[in-house]
CSV table of C-alpha atoms (C1' of nucleotides) in Angstrom, one decimal:
chain,number,residue,atom,x,y,z
A,1,MET,CA,12.6,86.1,9.3
A,2,ASP,CA,10.8,83.1,10.6
A,3,THR,CA,12.0,80.7,13.5
A,4,ALA,CA,14.8,78.3,11.7
A,5,GLU,CA,16.8,81.9,10.6
A,6,ARG,CA,16.2,83.3,13.8
A,7,LEU,CA,17.9,80.9,15.7
A,8,ILE,CA,20.5,80.4,13.3
A,9,ALA,CA,21.0,84.0,13.4
A,10,GLY,CA,20.8,84.4,17.5
A,11,MET,CA,23.3,81.1,17.6
A,12,GLN,CA,25.6,83.2,15.7
A,13,GLU,CA,25.8,86.4,17.6
A,14,LEU,CA,25.7,84.2,21.0
A,15,LEU,CA,28.8,82.2,19.4
A,16,TRP,CA,30.6,85.1,18.6
A,17,GLU,CA,30.2,86.5,21.9
A,18,ARG,CA,30.5,83.9,24.5
A,19,GLY,CA,31.8,80.4,21.9
A,20,TYR,CA,30.3,77.1,22.1
A,21,VAL,CA,30.5,76.3,25.4
A,22,GLY,CA,29.5,79.8,27.1
A,23,THR,CA,26.0,79.3,24.5
A,24,SER,CA,23.4,77.7,26.7
A,25,PRO,CA,19.7,76.7,24.5
A,26,ARG,CA,18.2,78.8,27.1
A,27,ALA,CA,20.3,82.3,26.1
A,28,ILE,CA,19.9,81.0,22.5
A,29,GLN,CA,16.1,80.8,23.1
A,30,GLN,CA,15.9,84.4,24.5
A,31,ARG,CA,18.0,86.1,21.9
A,32,ALA,CA,16.0,84.0,18.7
A,33,ASP,CA,12.5,85.1,20.4
A,34,VAL,CA,11.9,81.1,19.9
A,35,GLY,CA,10.4,78.9,22.5
A,36,GLN,CA,11.5,76.0,24.2
A,37,GLY,CA,9.7,73.1,21.4
A,38,SER,CA,10.3,75.2,18.6
A,39,MET,CA,14.2,75.1,18.8
A,40,TYR,CA,14.1,71.5,19.2
A,41,HIS,CA,11.8,71.1,16.4
A,42,HIS,CA,14.1,73.1,14.0
A,43,PHE,CA,17.4,71.4,15.1
A,44,THR,CA,18.3,68.1,16.9
A,45,GLY,CA,20.2,70.4,19.4
A,46,LYS,CA,23.0,72.4,20.7
A,47,PRO,CA,25.7,71.0,17.9
A,48,ASP,CA,23.1,70.8,15.2
A,49,LEU,CA,22.1,74.3,15.3
A,50,ALA,CA,25.7,75.4,15.6
A,51,GLY,CA,26.8,73.7,13.0
A,52,ALA,CA,24.3,76.0,10.7
A,53,ALA,CA,25.5,79.0,12.3
A,54,ILE,CA,29.1,78.3,12.2
A,55,ARG,CA,28.8,77.7,8.4
A,56,ARG,CA,26.5,80.3,7.7
A,57,SER,CA,29.0,82.3,9.8
A,58,ALA,CA,31.8,81.3,7.4
A,59,ALA,CA,29.8,82.6,4.6
A,60,ASP,CA,29.4,85.8,5.7
A,61,LEU,CA,33.2,86.0,6.3
A,62,ARG,CA,34.1,85.1,3.0
A,63,ALA,CA,31.6,87.7,1.1
A,64,LEU,CA,32.8,90.5,3.9
A,65,ALA,CA,36.6,89.7,2.8
A,66,SER,CA,35.8,89.4,-1.3
A,67,ALA,CA,34.9,92.9,-1.2
A,68,GLU,CA,38.4,94.4,-0.8
A,69,LEU,CA,40.0,91.4,-2.0
A,70,ASP,CA,38.1,91.3,-5.1
A,71,GLY,CA,38.6,95.1,-5.2
A,72,PRO,CA,41.0,97.6,-7.7
A,73,GLY,CA,44.7,98.4,-7.4
A,74,SER,CA,47.7,96.7,-7.5
A,75,ALA,CA,48.5,93.3,-5.4
A,76,PHE,CA,49.8,95.6,-2.4
A,77,ASP,CA,46.5,97.6,-2.4
A,78,ARG,CA,44.4,95.3,-2.4
A,79,ILE,CA,46.3,93.5,0.5
A,80,ALA,CA,46.5,96.6,2.5
A,81,ALA,CA,42.8,97.3,2.0
A,82,TYR,CA,41.8,93.6,2.8
A,83,LEU,CA,44.0,94.1,5.8
A,84,ARG,CA,42.6,98.2,7.4
A,85,ARG,CA,39.1,97.2,6.5
A,86,ASP,CA,36.8,98.8,9.1
A,87,ARG,CA,36.1,96.6,11.9
A,88,ASP,CA,34.8,95.9,15.4
A,89,VAL,CA,38.0,95.0,16.4
A,90,LEU,CA,37.2,94.4,20.1
A,91,ARG,CA,34.6,91.8,18.9
A,92,GLY,CA,37.4,89.4,17.7
A,93,CYS,CA,36.6,87.0,14.7
A,94,ARG,CA,33.6,85.5,13.8
A,95,VAL,CA,35.1,82.5,12.7
A,96,GLY,CA,38.9,82.3,14.4
A,97,ARG,CA,37.4,82.8,17.8
A,98,LEU,CA,35.7,79.4,17.8
A,99,THR,CA,39.4,77.8,17.3
A,100,GLN,CA,39.6,78.1,20.8
A,101,ASP,CA,36.9,76.1,21.9
A,102,PRO,CA,37.5,72.5,22.8
A,103,ASP,CA,34.5,71.2,21.9
A,104,VAL,CA,34.5,72.8,18.4
A,105,VAL,CA,37.3,71.5,17.4
A,106,ALA,CA,37.0,68.0,18.7
A,107,THR,CA,33.7,68.1,16.2
A,108,PRO,CA,34.8,67.6,12.8
A,109,GLU,CA,31.7,68.9,11.6
A,110,LEU,CA,32.6,71.6,13.5
A,111,ARG,CA,35.7,72.5,12.7
A,112,ALA,CA,35.9,71.5,9.3
A,113,PRO,CA,33.9,75.4,8.6
A,114,LEU,CA,36.8,76.9,10.2
A,115,GLU,CA,39.8,75.0,8.4
A,116,GLU,CA,38.1,75.6,5.1
A,117,THR,CA,37.3,79.6,5.4
A,118,LEU,CA,40.5,80.3,6.9
A,119,GLY,CA,42.3,78.1,4.4
A,120,TRP,CA,39.9,80.1,1.7
A,121,LEU,CA,41.4,83.1,2.7
A,122,ARG,CA,44.9,82.5,2.7
A,123,GLU,CA,44.4,80.9,-0.8
A,124,ARG,CA,43.3,84.3,-2.2
A,125,LEU,CA,45.9,86.1,0.0
A,126,ALA,CA,48.5,83.6,-1.9
A,127,GLY,CA,47.3,84.3,-5.0
A,128,LEU,CA,47.3,87.9,-4.9
A,129,LEU,CA,51.0,87.8,-3.1
A,130,ALA,CA,51.7,85.1,-6.4
A,131,GLU,CA,50.1,87.8,-8.6
A,132,GLY,CA,52.1,90.4,-7.4
A,133,ILE,CA,55.4,88.5,-7.6
A,134,ALA,CA,54.8,87.7,-11.5
A,135,ALA,CA,54.3,91.6,-12.5
A,136,GLY,CA,57.6,92.2,-10.6
A,137,GLU,CA,56.1,94.3,-7.4
A,138,PHE,CA,57.3,91.8,-5.1
A,139,ALA,CA,61.0,90.1,-4.3
A,140,ARG,CA,60.7,87.0,-6.2
A,141,ASP,CA,62.1,84.3,-3.4
A,142,LEU,CA,59.1,85.8,-1.4
A,143,ASP,CA,57.2,82.6,-0.7
A,144,PRO,CA,53.5,83.4,-1.3
A,145,ASP,CA,52.3,80.4,0.9
A,146,ASP,CA,54.0,81.1,3.8
A,147,VAL,CA,53.4,84.9,4.1
A,148,ALA,CA,49.6,84.8,3.3
A,149,ARG,CA,49.7,82.6,6.2
A,150,THR,CA,51.9,85.4,8.1
A,151,LEU,CA,48.8,88.2,7.2
A,152,VAL,CA,46.0,85.5,7.7
A,153,ALA,CA,47.8,85.2,11.6
A,154,VAL,CA,48.4,89.3,11.8
A,155,VAL,CA,45.1,89.8,11.3
A,156,GLN,CA,43.6,87.0,14.3
A,157,GLY,CA,46.1,88.1,16.4
A,158,GLY,CA,45.5,91.6,15.6
A,159,TYR,CA,41.9,91.1,17.7
A,160,VAL,CA,44.0,89.1,20.9
A,161,LEU,CA,46.8,92.1,21.2
A,162,ALA,CA,44.0,94.6,20.9
A,163,ARG,CA,41.1,92.4,23.7
A,164,ALA,CA,44.0,91.7,26.2
A,165,ALA,CA,44.5,95.7,25.7
A,166,ASP,CA,41.2,97.0,25.2
A,167,ASP,CA,42.3,99.1,22.3
A,168,PRO,CA,41.5,98.9,19.1
A,169,ASP,CA,44.6,100.2,18.2
A,170,GLU,CA,46.6,97.6,19.0
A,171,PHE,CA,45.2,95.5,16.0
A,172,ARG,CA,45.8,98.9,14.1
A,173,ARG,CA,49.6,98.6,14.5
A,174,ALA,CA,50.0,95.0,14.2
A,175,VAL,CA,48.5,95.4,10.4
A,176,ASN,CA,50.5,98.1,9.8
A,177,GLY,CA,53.9,96.9,10.9
A,178,ALA,CA,53.1,93.7,8.4
A,179,LEU,CA,52.5,96.2,5.8
A,180,ALA,CA,55.6,98.1,6.5
A,181,LEU,CA,57.6,94.6,6.3
A,182,LEU,CA,56.0,93.9,3.3
A,183,ALA,CA,56.2,97.4,1.7
A,184,ALA,CA,59.9,96.1,2.3
A,185,ALA,CA,59.8,93.2,0.6
A,186,ARG,CA,58.7,95.0,-2.4
A,187,SER,CA,61.9,94.1,-5.6
A,188,GLU,CA,64.1,97.3,-6.3
B,1,MET,CA,52.8,70.6,46.4
B,2,ASP,CA,50.7,71.1,49.2
B,3,THR,CA,46.6,72.0,48.0
B,4,ALA,CA,46.5,75.3,47.4
B,5,GLU,CA,49.9,75.2,45.0
B,6,ARG,CA,48.0,71.9,43.3
B,7,LEU,CA,44.4,74.1,42.6
B,8,ILE,CA,46.7,76.8,40.9
B,9,ALA,CA,48.6,74.5,39.1
B,10,GLY,CA,45.2,72.5,38.3
B,11,MET,CA,42.9,75.6,37.1
B,12,GLN,CA,46.5,76.4,35.2
B,13,GLU,CA,45.9,73.6,32.9
B,14,LEU,CA,41.9,73.8,33.1
B,15,LEU,CA,42.2,77.2,32.0
B,16,TRP,CA,44.9,76.5,29.4
B,17,GLU,CA,42.2,73.8,27.8
B,18,ARG,CA,38.9,74.8,28.4
B,19,GLY,CA,38.8,78.7,29.3
B,20,TYR,CA,37.4,80.4,32.3
B,21,VAL,CA,33.9,79.4,31.1
B,22,GLY,CA,34.1,75.8,30.4
B,23,THR,CA,35.8,75.0,33.8
B,24,SER,CA,33.7,74.1,36.7
B,25,PRO,CA,35.0,73.9,40.4
B,26,ARG,CA,34.4,70.3,40.3
B,27,ALA,CA,36.5,69.7,37.3
B,28,ILE,CA,39.5,71.7,39.4
B,29,GLN,CA,38.6,69.5,42.3
B,30,GLN,CA,39.4,66.9,40.7
B,31,ARG,CA,41.9,67.9,38.6
B,32,ALA,CA,43.9,68.6,41.8
B,33,ASP,CA,42.9,65.9,44.0
B,34,VAL,CA,41.3,68.1,46.2
B,35,GLY,CA,37.8,68.5,48.2
B,36,GLN,CA,34.7,70.4,47.8
B,37,GLY,CA,35.2,72.4,51.2
B,38,SER,CA,39.3,72.3,50.6
B,39,MET,CA,39.3,74.7,47.5
B,40,TYR,CA,36.2,77.5,49.5
B,41,HIS,CA,38.8,77.2,52.6
B,42,HIS,CA,41.7,78.6,50.5
B,43,PHE,CA,40.0,80.6,47.9
B,44,THR,CA,36.9,82.8,48.0
B,45,GLY,CA,35.7,81.3,44.5
B,46,LYS,CA,35.9,80.5,40.7
B,47,PRO,CA,37.3,84.2,40.0
B,48,ASP,CA,39.6,84.0,42.9
B,49,LEU,CA,41.3,80.9,42.5
B,50,ALA,CA,41.3,81.6,38.6
B,51,GLY,CA,43.2,85.1,39.1
B,52,ALA,CA,45.9,83.4,40.8
B,53,ALA,CA,46.4,81.0,38.4
B,54,ILE,CA,46.2,83.8,35.3
B,55,ARG,CA,49.2,85.6,37.0
B,56,ARG,CA,51.3,82.1,37.5
B,57,SER,CA,50.9,81.2,34.2
B,58,ALA,CA,51.7,84.9,32.8
B,59,ALA,CA,54.9,84.2,34.9
B,60,ASP,CA,55.5,81.2,33.4
B,61,LEU,CA,55.4,82.9,30.2
B,62,ARG,CA,57.7,85.5,30.9
B,63,ALA,CA,60.6,83.0,32.1
B,64,LEU,CA,59.9,81.0,28.9
B,65,ALA,CA,60.4,83.7,26.5
B,66,SER,CA,62.8,85.1,28.6
B,67,ALA,CA,65.2,81.9,27.7
B,68,GLU,CA,65.0,83.3,23.7
B,69,LEU,CA,64.7,86.3,24.2
B,70,ASP,CA,68.3,86.7,26.5
B,71,GLY,CA,69.9,84.3,24.3
B,72,PRO,CA,73.2,85.1,22.1
B,73,GLY,CA,73.6,86.3,18.4
B,74,SER,CA,71.9,89.6,16.5
B,75,ALA,CA,69.0,90.9,17.0
B,76,PHE,CA,67.4,88.6,14.0
B,77,ASP,CA,69.0,85.9,15.7
B,78,ARG,CA,67.3,86.2,19.1
B,79,ILE,CA,63.7,86.6,17.2
B,80,ALA,CA,64.2,83.9,15.0
B,81,ALA,CA,65.0,81.9,18.1
B,82,TYR,CA,62.0,83.2,20.2
B,83,LEU,CA,59.8,82.9,17.3
B,84,ARG,CA,60.7,79.3,16.4
B,85,ARG,CA,61.3,78.5,19.9
B,86,ASP,CA,59.7,74.3,20.3
B,87,ARG,CA,56.0,74.7,20.9
B,88,ASP,CA,53.2,72.1,21.5
B,89,VAL,CA,51.4,74.2,19.0
B,90,LEU,CA,48.3,72.8,19.0
B,91,ARG,CA,47.5,73.9,22.6
B,92,GLY,CA,47.5,77.5,21.9
B,93,CYS,CA,48.7,80.0,24.0
B,94,ARG,CA,48.0,79.7,27.5
B,95,VAL,CA,47.9,83.4,27.9
B,96,GLY,CA,46.3,84.8,24.9
B,97,ARG,CA,43.8,82.0,24.7
B,98,LEU,CA,42.2,84.0,27.3
B,99,THR,CA,41.7,87.1,25.8
B,100,GLN,CA,38.3,85.2,24.0
B,101,ASP,CA,36.7,84.5,27.7
B,102,PRO,CA,34.4,87.1,27.8
B,103,ASP,CA,34.0,87.2,32.0
B,104,VAL,CA,37.7,87.5,31.7
B,105,VAL,CA,38.1,90.6,30.1
B,106,ALA,CA,35.0,92.1,31.2
B,107,THR,CA,36.1,91.6,34.5
B,108,PRO,CA,39.5,94.0,35.3
B,109,GLU,CA,41.8,92.2,38.1
B,110,LEU,CA,41.7,88.8,35.1
B,111,ARG,CA,42.6,91.2,31.8
B,112,ALA,CA,44.9,92.7,33.2
B,113,PRO,CA,47.5,90.0,33.5
B,114,LEU,CA,46.9,89.7,29.7
B,115,GLU,CA,47.4,92.8,29.0
B,116,GLU,CA,50.9,92.9,31.1
B,117,THR,CA,52.3,89.6,29.5
B,118,LEU,CA,51.5,90.8,26.0
B,119,GLY,CA,52.8,94.5,26.6
B,120,TRP,CA,56.0,92.6,27.7
B,121,LEU,CA,56.6,91.3,25.5
B,122,ARG,CA,56.1,93.9,22.9
B,123,GLU,CA,58.7,96.1,24.4
B,124,ARG,CA,61.1,93.0,24.5
B,125,LEU,CA,60.5,92.5,21.1
B,126,ALA,CA,60.6,96.3,20.3
B,127,GLY,CA,63.3,96.6,22.2
B,128,LEU,CA,65.8,93.9,20.4
B,129,LEU,CA,63.9,95.3,16.9
B,130,ALA,CA,65.6,99.0,18.2
B,131,GLU,CA,68.9,97.4,19.2
B,132,GLY,CA,69.0,95.8,15.5
B,133,ILE,CA,68.2,99.8,13.8
B,134,ALA,CA,70.8,101.3,16.2
B,135,ALA,CA,73.7,98.4,15.2
B,136,GLY,CA,72.2,99.0,11.2
B,137,GLU,CA,71.0,95.2,10.7
B,138,PHE,CA,67.5,96.4,9.9
B,139,ALA,CA,66.5,99.8,8.1
B,140,ARG,CA,66.2,102.7,9.9
B,141,ASP,CA,62.4,104.0,8.4
B,142,LEU,CA,60.9,100.2,10.5
B,143,ASP,CA,58.7,101.9,13.8
B,144,PRO,CA,60.2,98.9,16.4
B,145,ASP,CA,56.7,99.0,18.3
B,146,ASP,CA,54.5,98.3,15.2
B,147,VAL,CA,57.0,95.3,14.0
B,148,ALA,CA,56.8,93.7,17.9
B,149,ARG,CA,53.5,93.6,18.0
B,150,THR,CA,53.5,92.2,14.3
B,151,LEU,CA,54.9,89.6,15.8
B,152,VAL,CA,53.6,89.0,18.6
B,153,ALA,CA,50.0,88.8,16.3
B,154,VAL,CA,52.1,86.0,14.3
B,155,VAL,CA,52.4,84.3,17.0
B,156,GLN,CA,49.2,84.6,18.5
B,157,GLY,CA,47.4,84.1,15.0
B,158,GLY,CA,49.7,81.2,14.2
B,159,TYR,CA,47.4,79.3,17.0
B,160,VAL,CA,44.7,80.0,15.7
B,161,LEU,CA,45.6,78.8,12.1
B,162,ALA,CA,47.1,75.6,13.6
B,163,ARG,CA,44.0,74.6,15.7
B,164,ALA,CA,41.7,75.4,12.7
B,165,ALA,CA,43.3,72.9,10.7
B,166,ASP,CA,44.8,70.9,13.5
B,167,ASP,CA,48.2,70.8,12.3
B,168,PRO,CA,51.2,72.6,13.6
B,169,ASP,CA,52.9,73.1,10.7
B,170,GLU,CA,50.4,76.1,9.7
B,171,PHE,CA,51.6,78.0,13.1
B,172,ARG,CA,55.6,77.0,11.6
B,173,ARG,CA,54.8,78.5,7.9
B,174,ALA,CA,53.1,81.8,9.5
B,175,VAL,CA,56.2,82.3,11.9
B,176,ASN,CA,58.7,81.3,8.5
B,177,GLY,CA,56.5,83.7,6.6
B,178,ALA,CA,57.2,86.3,8.8
B,179,LEU,CA,61.0,86.0,8.7
B,180,ALA,CA,61.4,86.3,5.6
B,181,LEU,CA,59.8,89.3,5.2
B,182,LEU,CA,61.6,90.9,8.7
B,183,ALA,CA,64.9,89.6,6.4
B,184,ALA,CA,64.0,91.8,3.7
B,185,ALA,CA,63.8,94.5,6.0
B,186,ARG,CA,67.5,94.6,6.8
B,187,SER,CA,69.5,97.1,5.9
B,188,GLU,CA,71.2,97.5,2.4
C,1,DG,C1',5.0,74.2,14.9
C,2,DT,C1',4.5,75.9,18.8
C,3,DC,C1',3.8,75.4,24.2
C,4,DT,C1',3.4,73.5,28.9
C,5,DA,C1',5.5,70.0,31.6
C,6,DT,C1',8.8,66.9,33.4
C,7,DA,C1',13.6,65.2,34.5
C,8,DT,C1',18.5,64.0,35.1
C,9,DG,C1',22.8,65.5,36.0
C,10,DA,C1',25.9,69.6,36.7
C,11,DT,C1',27.5,74.3,38.0
C,12,DG,C1',29.1,77.1,41.8
C,13,DA,C1',28.8,77.8,46.2
C,14,DT,C1',27.1,77.6,51.9
C,15,DA,C1',26.9,75.2,56.4
C,16,DG,C1',28.3,73.3,59.8
C,17,DA,C1',30.6,68.6,62.1
C,18,DC,C1',35.2,66.7,62.7
D,1,DG,C1',41.9,72.6,57.2
D,2,DT,C1',39.3,68.9,55.2
D,3,DC,C1',34.9,66.1,54.8
D,4,DT,C1',30.0,65.7,54.3
D,5,DA,C1',25.5,67.4,53.7
D,6,DT,C1',22.6,70.7,51.1
D,7,DC,C1',20.8,74.4,48.2
D,8,DA,C1',19.2,77.3,44.3
D,9,DT,C1',19.6,77.6,39.4
D,10,DC,C1',20.9,76.2,35.4
D,11,DA,C1',22.1,73.4,31.2
D,12,DT,C1',20.0,70.6,27.6
D,13,DA,C1',17.0,67.7,26.6
D,14,DT,C1',12.1,64.7,26.3
D,15,DA,C1',6.8,64.1,26.0
D,16,DG,C1',2.8,65.0,24.7
D,17,DA,C1',-1.0,68.4,24.4
D,18,DC,C1',-3.2,72.3,21.3
DNA sequence: GTCTATATGATGATAGAC
DNA sequence: GTCTATCATCATATAGAC
């Protein structure tokens, strides 16, 4: 991995662990094993490097989610597979986490990948729900766009519960509750 | 309001806006209009003051939530009233926000109020759900403890979606989806 | 492309006078 | 209880040599 790639990968890790304000150029350089001048050769500064790292993390999230969303089975099965995917729950979400950073949401180039990624995820889930409704799997009065937002929120909020309790099981139980409710909305 | 109270109130605001790592003693002193030495007279340092502020914010959240949870109507009505409560959505949750701060979750005295508060909220919602099941309002096979976690997660995650999109309506739609699913789990 | 030196301001406090 | 030094360290770079 070359220098620029190591800087991006190191910044991705630190943003995930400590957020934007909590991550210093010094820490990035140590994590990437790169010298002071080298970082400023490849990027204009912290916001520039953060932008590259956030876009990379957004792409990583899409790739991971696609694996389950594009999988086999009914709409319900694929949604369940996505929600129950094996996660390092206590680390939180590499993308959602950044919404808590005031400097990130205040900077359009840094916030845009967050909006696009969570929007993409919501649309994928809404598509599956709409498929399920069309196939008679779910009740026809379900609003796929609203429920898709609910499911994304359960994942993001599940991380919050788990970190507050220092217990990954909180995430799993929040997801179980959501799937139980979704099962109740099956047609018939 | 005396000096110590102004410090606590200022710290509460800053923790809500910028989190723990993003909040400096200097910023606190300016917000509270209090001098350098004065802050260190009342509190041993930033963690001490943060502890007092977090416990206060936790109490504030409980008081606000109780208003709707203790209100009139059926279990479903009271849950809906809580979820639809008027919120300054883009500010996020004063308590849940802190779960993203590595220094907070790593410090037992700072994490404890988060766990207690979200645990309290979950228990209140689980109690309402159990009431609703006993009254024949919800299906008997619903697990109140899991679904209560789902509802708390929808609120916490709804803030994430809204901040990512810079649009409070994302929160409202996530909540609408959750209530639609809960309505589908009504008995009969 | 990478390295070392240098710089300004902020961070998180402590000391001691008033 | 509050105020004004003072302090070591870190944050976020810029400059210029190699």
